[in-house]
Amino acid sequence: MSTMVAVVRRECGLLLRKKKIWIAYIAYVALWLWVIVPMEIEPIPLQLRGAFFFNRLNYILFFAMLFFSLIGVYGARSTRLSEFSQLMMTSPISNGELMWGRWMSQAIGVLLWTLFTIMIQFLWYQWGGVPATQLGNDVFYTGMMVGSGVLFSHALGFSLGMMGRGVWIYFLVTSGWLALFWVWSQVENHDIHAYHPMLSLFMPASLYVWVDEIYSGWGISLQLASGLLHQGMIAMLTLLVLGIAWGIFLPKRRIPWERKWNLPVIGILFIPFLCLGFLRYQGIASEWQRYQKEGEFYAHSIEKKKTSEVNWTLETMKLNVSFPRERFLVVKSSSQVVNHSRKKKGELWMTLYHSFKIQAITGKNVASWSRKGDGIHLHFKKPLAEGESTNIHFRYQGNPERIWQQTGRVKTGVVEEEGVFLRKEDGWYPLLGLRDLGDSWVDKHVPWRDFLAPTVMSEEGRTTFDVTVVDPLTPYPFTSNLSKGKGNHFKGSSQYGAMLLAGHFTHMKIMGTNIVVPPEMIPSARKIIARQQPIWQDIKKQLGTSVQPEAILFLPTGYEVDPGNERFTDQGVGVWGVQRLEQLMAEDEGTTIKGWLPVPNHSSDTQFFRAAITWGMSRQLREQHHNRLAHFIEEQGVDGIDGQKKVITYLEEADKHGRRVYQERIRSLYQAYLRQGNDDFTMRKAIQRLEQKERGGHKG
Amino acid sequence: MVVIEELSKQYGSLRVLRNINLTMETGLFGLLGPNGAGKTTLLRTLCTLEPIERGRVSICGFDLKQEGHAIRKRLGYLPQHFQVPGSLTGEEILHYMATLKGIKNKQDRNKQVARVLEEVNLTAKARQKVRKYSGGMLRRLGIAQAILGNPSLLIVDEPTAGLDPTERIRFRTLIDRLSKDRLIILSTHIISDIEAGCEQVAVLHRGSVAFNGSVADLRNIATNRVWEVTVPFTEYEKHLRTWKVTASRQEKNMAVLRVIGDKPPVSNAKPLEPGMEDGYLITVKSDTDY
């Protein structure tokens, strides 16, 4: 052992005396500065250093793994073939002492690189005033992930270098890593919508989606446990790979002790690797199974046409929620529903997530109920006439957790000590009507590429909520899109519904909008809202419709759930992840306006109309296109625009008379749009009617 | 001390050692042979760097195949290309090698390092980085590391290649002194190095032992087979092609040639006292165009 220590000490000394090594480290620090400095100069970071750091680290880490594997190959070849090593081999040093000593001395170079990485992260976080808990968690996670991942790749290169003499090993290692990088970049760039989850098992570092059983939210803290397990497995694999290399390295030179112990040592190393690997496999497999079961459920069980009960409203909803343990909730609800149909109604469909076990559904007028998937079919004793109401009481419990596959694997319906996240769309309380709580289809060509996505749903009317959390489980305070009362009590009227949230969040109002935001993201939230607010006002002024969200939930680093691709769920609780924030900050004025317009991009006419509205609101666009509307419209690439010359001329004439006149015409067109409906709307028809009306007005 | 029996080795289809049989005892043992004769392979095998395929080697009573570790404890080796990290000082290299040789006690190590530095006359340059050493100093450092731990067997491969005459003489003296109480196997193709101090010598040729005996025996092979012939200088080229000329000098318009042959090449040829080089050349004559 002391000989090995001497080898490590001397070889380390040698390594650290090499100027090239320090040049490489300085270049690495410079690379980070190149990433960081522009972010600090311009207001891009949005206080989201964690997101930016890990995003960039993903790329750097891959190339570091490639680089250090090649260093490993080089190290092994020099251990086998260099003149000095050959001289060392004539001394009584054992193969193990020589091989492990040489590897460890190089591994210190890897650890030094890791140290540089976490130092950069630490200093950058400190500079940005990131809270100590997040800083500690993130730095530990980085150290663990980067350290073990890169150490493994170095050990793998080293072991391969021990096996063969040829330079082909360099090519083998390079092509192996580049292939892995290619697969990863495909997933990262969303070019493929899914990947087989077992791929995570073979990743050397827990990079976001790659390691966690599912792509859980709430930042690094929730990934820490699975990350530790995975990196533990990788660390054992590193030792195992080196154990095998030890067996391969000059087998005829082995001393009697090595001959006797090499295989048992490999066996001893194999056992913990196997155990940790099995735990990882089990974790992923069970989540995967659950996911597939859920996908199957939503592919076949729901009648998709019946989405809501249009003639009913949910007037009130009182919820008493307790969380006795993780992934479990117990709810007592009381709701009042009103029939608005002229006909008498003796039955009603409601929706509740199928995983809950319903203990009772009661009410003075409830005769019976049955369940089909997420749907609950209620029969009343006495049919309700128009305007009549009835109270329905539910008692149910179960696991609300749901796993989705969008750009990565995501989780909602979270009830954990680290946090709680219950969206209306998770069906955690009884919803009015028969609703789709998920959307699923299967790609028959790629068996694992099935798709399960959360749905977006809107309500016909407002509901008054009264939500009380009695057994909070998590130490974090609860928040909601509803107004907070005393303790964990929330009350208020909402058209969206009710969302419950606990975690590292603050509830506040910014420029009249309810914001639920992690404290470190408050400055970002202010910036974002300050940018959106004038646009919301302009849209309201121009079209007479408010698009301002009821509430916006800012999700922290690593959280990636956006319901659909919309900016906010219909009547207004925005759920904005880091990517969305980046997007919003990077957008030009025109794109931002279009993003909020209450006119969906449905046809070439609506596309044209959206461009016309945007023109009326954006000063920036007018400057860019020198006040030439036709030029701007042409640039939008609207289909069949050549046939719309008259319409363009009509709008241009209005525009010549000033912005106010133009906006008035747009408002009139919007009224026409509302009357015609999205499917039937055409610009030409709308303008013809408008002109007729104007002429009629003049005659009159 | 070293007994080699029927040692054979081949790389692919190339047989580099063929049924080598040699016995070496304490003292300086010379190993001669042309390039590619298998000298370095034989030495690397003795150093346990190359595995044995056929045959048996015993060193200090230990079987090389089974007890390589025990042999390495008794071995000092100076390879043909002695390369050490240039950023370390001579003293650091020696400390490193001493640790590898199992000298773990720091005081012992200090003493031994100081002793070997003194032996090779490098004490003054001990703290200088190796990259600043001259070729001779590097060779001496090589010897210093080889004799650390007082090995019973010292193997030196081409130690004087590239050294200037002064360094070579100093080196020979050192080797001569060290060979008093251990076996030193000196491999070289510089015959004078062996002639100066070896008692026993073996000539390897095409992987086989072409000669094994004393230096005098090697010299005696050429007895009555070395001649001096004086010819007009104009005929020099012609005779070079027909006779086996090992040396020549010019005297006025005449060329004086040293010729090897079983018979006098011309009637007036003068017999000469043979040297070791003559014996060596006769031994390897079959593929050497001397």
CSV table of N, CA and C in Angstrom, one decimal, chain A residues 145-194:
chain,number,residue,atom,x,y,z
A,145,MET,N,-22.3,14.3,-9.3
A,145,MET,CA,-22.6,13.9,-10.6
A,145,MET,C,-21.4,14.0,-11.5
A,146,VAL,N,-20.7,15.2,-11.5
A,146,VAL,CA,-19.6,15.4,-12.4
A,146,VAL,C,-18.4,14.5,-11.9
A,147,GLY,N,-18.2,14.5,-10.6
A,147,GLY,CA,-17.1,13.7,-10.1
A,147,GLY,C,-17.2,12.2,-10.5
A,148,SER,N,-18.3,11.6,-10.2
A,148,SER,CA,-18.4,10.1,-10.5
A,148,SER,C,-18.6,9.9,-11.9
A,149,GLY,N,-19.3,10.7,-12.7
A,149,GLY,CA,-19.5,10.5,-14.1
A,149,GLY,C,-18.1,10.6,-14.9
A,150,VAL,N,-17.4,11.6,-14.6
A,150,VAL,CA,-16.1,11.8,-15.3
A,150,VAL,C,-15.1,10.7,-14.9
A,151,LEU,N,-15.1,10.4,-13.6
A,151,LEU,CA,-14.2,9.4,-13.1
A,151,LEU,C,-14.5,8.1,-13.7
A,152,PHE,N,-15.7,7.8,-13.9
A,152,PHE,CA,-16.1,6.5,-14.6
A,152,PHE,C,-15.6,6.5,-16.0
A,153,SER,N,-15.8,7.6,-16.7
A,153,SER,CA,-15.4,7.6,-18.1
A,153,SER,C,-13.9,7.5,-18.2
A,154,HIS,N,-13.2,8.2,-17.2
A,154,HIS,CA,-11.7,8.0,-17.2
A,154,HIS,C,-11.3,6.6,-17.0
A,155,ALA,N,-12.0,6.0,-16.0
A,155,ALA,CA,-11.7,4.6,-15.7
A,155,ALA,C,-11.9,3.6,-16.9
A,156,LEU,N,-13.0,3.9,-17.6
A,156,LEU,CA,-13.4,3.1,-18.7
A,156,LEU,C,-12.3,3.2,-19.8
A,157,GLY,N,-11.9,4.5,-20.1
A,157,GLY,CA,-10.8,4.7,-21.1
A,157,GLY,C,-9.6,4.0,-20.6
A,158,PHE,N,-9.3,4.1,-19.3
A,158,PHE,CA,-8.1,3.5,-18.8
A,158,PHE,C,-8.1,2.0,-18.9
A,159,SER,N,-9.2,1.4,-18.6
A,159,SER,CA,-9.3,-0.1,-18.7
A,159,SER,C,-9.3,-0.5,-20.1
A,160,LEU,N,-9.9,0.2,-21.1
A,160,LEU,CA,-9.8,-0.2,-22.5
A,160,LEU,C,-8.4,-0.1,-23.0
A,161,GLY,N,-7.7,1.0,-22.5
A,161,GLY,CA,-6.3,1.2,-22.8
A,161,GLY,C,-5.4,0.1,-22.3
A,162,MET,N,-5.8,-0.5,-21.2
A,162,MET,CA,-5.1,-1.7,-20.7
A,162,MET,C,-5.3,-2.9,-21.5
A,163,MET,N,-6.4,-3.0,-22.2
A,163,MET,CA,-6.8,-4.2,-22.9
A,163,MET,C,-6.0,-4.3,-24.2
A,164,GLY,N,-5.9,-3.2,-24.9
A,164,GLY,CA,-5.3,-3.3,-26.3
A,164,GLY,C,-4.2,-2.3,-26.5
A,165,ARG,N,-3.3,-2.6,-27.4
A,165,ARG,CA,-2.2,-1.8,-27.6
A,165,ARG,C,-2.4,-0.8,-28.8
A,166,GLY,N,-3.3,-1.1,-29.7
A,166,GLY,CA,-3.5,-0.3,-30.9
A,166,GLY,C,-4.2,1.0,-30.6
A,167,VAL,N,-3.9,1.9,-31.6
A,167,VAL,CA,-4.5,3.3,-31.5
A,167,VAL,C,-6.0,3.2,-31.7
A,168,TRP,N,-6.5,2.1,-32.2
A,168,TRP,CA,-7.9,1.9,-32.5
A,168,TRP,C,-8.8,2.2,-31.2
A,169,ILE,N,-8.2,2.0,-30.1
A,169,ILE,CA,-8.9,2.3,-28.9
A,169,ILE,C,-9.4,3.7,-28.8
A,170,TYR,N,-8.5,4.6,-29.2
A,170,TYR,CA,-8.8,6.0,-29.2
A,170,TYR,C,-10.1,6.3,-30.1
A,171,PHE,N,-10.1,5.6,-31.2
A,171,PHE,CA,-11.3,5.8,-32.1
A,171,PHE,C,-12.5,5.2,-31.5
A,172,LEU,N,-12.3,4.0,-30.9
A,172,LEU,CA,-13.5,3.3,-30.3
A,172,LEU,C,-14.1,4.2,-29.2
A,173,VAL,N,-13.2,4.7,-28.4
A,173,VAL,CA,-13.7,5.6,-27.3
A,173,VAL,C,-14.4,6.8,-27.8
A,174,THR,N,-13.7,7.5,-28.8
A,174,THR,CA,-14.3,8.7,-29.3
A,174,THR,C,-15.6,8.5,-30.0
A,175,SER,N,-15.7,7.4,-30.8
A,175,SER,CA,-17.0,7.2,-31.5
A,175,SER,C,-18.1,6.8,-30.5
A,176,GLY,N,-17.7,6.0,-29.5
A,176,GLY,CA,-18.7,5.6,-28.4
A,176,GLY,C,-19.3,6.8,-27.8
A,177,TRP,N,-18.5,7.8,-27.3
A,177,TRP,CA,-19.0,9.0,-26.7
A,177,TRP,C,-19.8,9.9,-27.6
A,178,LEU,N,-19.3,10.0,-28.8
A,178,LEU,CA,-20.0,10.9,-29.8
A,178,LEU,C,-21.4,10.3,-30.1
A,179,ALA,N,-21.4,9.0,-30.2
A,179,ALA,CA,-22.7,8.3,-30.5
A,179,ALA,C,-23.7,8.6,-29.3
A,180,LEU,N,-23.2,8.5,-28.1
A,180,LEU,CA,-24.0,8.8,-26.9
A,180,LEU,C,-24.4,10.2,-26.9
A,181,PHE,N,-23.5,11.1,-27.2
A,181,PHE,CA,-23.8,12.5,-27.3
A,181,PHE,C,-24.9,12.8,-28.3
A,182,TRP,N,-24.8,12.1,-29.4
A,182,TRP,CA,-25.8,12.4,-30.5
A,182,TRP,C,-27.2,12.0,-30.0
A,183,VAL,N,-27.3,10.8,-29.3
A,183,VAL,CA,-28.6,10.4,-28.8
A,183,VAL,C,-29.1,11.4,-27.8
A,184,TRP,N,-28.2,11.8,-26.9
A,184,TRP,CA,-28.6,12.7,-25.9
A,184,TRP,C,-29.1,14.0,-26.5
A,185,SER,N,-28.3,14.5,-27.5
A,185,SER,CA,-28.7,15.8,-28.1
A,185,SER,C,-30.1,15.7,-28.8
A,186,GLN,N,-30.3,14.6,-29.4
A,186,GLN,CA,-31.6,14.4,-30.0
A,186,GLN,C,-32.8,14.5,-29.0
A,187,VAL,N,-32.6,13.9,-27.9
A,187,VAL,CA,-33.6,14.0,-26.8
A,187,VAL,C,-33.7,15.4,-26.3
A,188,GLU,N,-32.5,16.0,-26.1
A,188,GLU,CA,-32.4,17.3,-25.5
A,188,GLU,C,-33.1,18.4,-26.4
A,189,ASN,N,-32.9,18.2,-27.7
A,189,ASN,CA,-33.5,19.1,-28.7
A,189,ASN,C,-34.9,18.7,-29.1
A,190,HIS,N,-35.4,17.7,-28.4
A,190,HIS,CA,-36.8,17.3,-28.6
A,190,HIS,C,-37.1,16.8,-30.1
A,191,ASP,N,-36.0,16.4,-30.7
A,191,ASP,CA,-36.3,15.8,-32.1
A,191,ASP,C,-37.0,14.5,-32.0
A,192,ILE,N,-36.8,13.8,-30.9
A,192,ILE,CA,-37.6,12.6,-30.7
A,192,ILE,C,-38.4,12.9,-29.4
A,193,HIS,N,-39.6,12.5,-29.4
A,193,HIS,CA,-40.5,12.9,-28.2
A,193,HIS,C,-40.3,12.0,-27.0
A,194,ALA,N,-39.7,10.9,-27.2
A,194,ALA,CA,-39.5,10.0,-26.1
A,194,ALA,C,-38.3,9.2,-26.3
